[in-house]
Amino acid sequence: MKIAILKETAPGETRCAASPETVKKFIGLGAEVAVERGTGEHALMADADFEAAGAAVGSRADALNGAGAILCVSGLDDAALAGAEKGALLVGALDPIGRRESIEGYAAAGLEALAMEWMPRISRAQSMDVLSSQSNLAGYKAVIEAAGLYGRMLPMMMTAAGTVSAAKVFVMGVGVAGLQAIATARRMGAQVSATDVRSATREQILSLGAKPIFVEHVAGIEGEGAGGYATEMSPEYQKAQAELVSGHIAKQDIVITTALIPGKPAPRLISDAQLATMRPGSIVVDLAAEAGGNVEGCVAGESVRRHDVTIIGAANLARSLAADASALFARNLYNFLSAFWDQEAGKPVLPDEDELVKGIRLTKDGKLVHERLA
Ligand code: NAD
């Protein structure tokens, strides 16, 4: 089978869906790989690197011609796919809810669209999980951005001129991004505390050398819940959490919020009045900005200043680490396609009843087939 890797069409997208490493691996499976010229230009992957790995590099039309699978990071414009073969797989983070019209366009073009961000969160699919691979980088970058803007040091330092005290970093939401934010802030020498509604995260926070700050006496979420995700909390819990945050946040220098609830707006965790209690020069990075934000007054994609506190509405931070983000995303795609590779057929075979396939298949035979799009 021929696999096409196209240049991304989404505004601001810097990543690409293959790396020289995954090109080699696909060829090792018996596939042919065609890369559109300039695909890796923002991700430090030159056309020559793809060629050296065995890919044919050429125009978009050349890449699409005869391709049985098309790989992308963000969903491609319908226009960019003109000339794609009927029945070809289109695999990437297609944003099915936000880009419904494009998904309908994929169906009309006869493509079989697979949305990688809907991959079930089960152990078998961990290596295919694009949300995890990208959130991990975002958690790291959130701390780096905050440290860059913070006018003080993160580590405690004893110098001949005197002692500088360590910065206090508070991480709210301890999923994949939050865990990496804790680890990064710890490596930089900050004093770190963290909170979540899932009590299973308490041990993880401790194991990273940070201090857990949890609502006590009101039930949170025991264990991992459905698929490991949080749900909306009771009004009683929300009130107790607000009191807890009010008591803690005034003593913090940097706050990183990452709390998300699948299918719902992000929970509001920090109010304007709470921001006003932070000391001037504090930095808040809201990784949930695109889902409505955890912080009152946060604007996605922008930095705003309120009460002398800078609030960064972080959007798509993984894009600012394009080389590593692409390499990991590309491996997620390879891990998915290779898991279903049928040597005899020389291509991936995706059984209708497979849990992973059901989770991510949006269109087939000209129709929308996913229950969430019904
Ligand atoms: P997420 O991005 O959906 O949410 C981030 C964190 O915010 C979560 O830990 C959540 O509990 C927390 N949160 C939600 N509401 C909150 C509130 N009001 N206050 C404080 N915190 C709040 O989460 P994620 O990073 O996608 O990870 C969620 C879970 O999925 C974790 O248990 C993770 O280990 C698991 N996971 C499993 C796999 C897999 O097995 N394939 C892959 C990735 C993640």
Coordinates of N, CA and C in Angstrom, one line a residue, residues 18 34 40 111 117 186 211 213 270 280:
A18 N 4.7 12.4 9.9 CA 5.6 11.3 9.7 C 7.0 11.9 10.1
A34 N 5.0 8.3 0.3 CA 5.2 9.5 -0.5 C 4.9 10.7 0.4
G40 N 7.9 18.7 6.3 CA 8.5 18.8 7.6 C 9.2 20.1 7.8
L111 N -13.8 8.9 1.6 CA -12.6 8.6 2.4 C -13.1 7.9 3.7
E117 N -7.7 11.3 18.1 CA -8.0 11.8 19.4 C -9.1 11.1 20.1
R186 N 9.7 20.5 39.3 CA 10.6 19.9 40.3 C 12.0 19.9 39.8
K211 N 3.7 18.1 46.8 CA 2.8 18.0 47.9 C 1.4 18.0 47.4
I213 N -2.5 18.6 47.5 CA -3.4 19.5 48.2 C -4.8 19.0 47.8
I270 N -10.3 29.0 39.2 CA -9.7 30.2 39.9 C -10.5 31.4 39.5
P280 N 2.2 40.4 43.1 CA 2.4 40.9 41.8 C 3.6 40.1 41.2

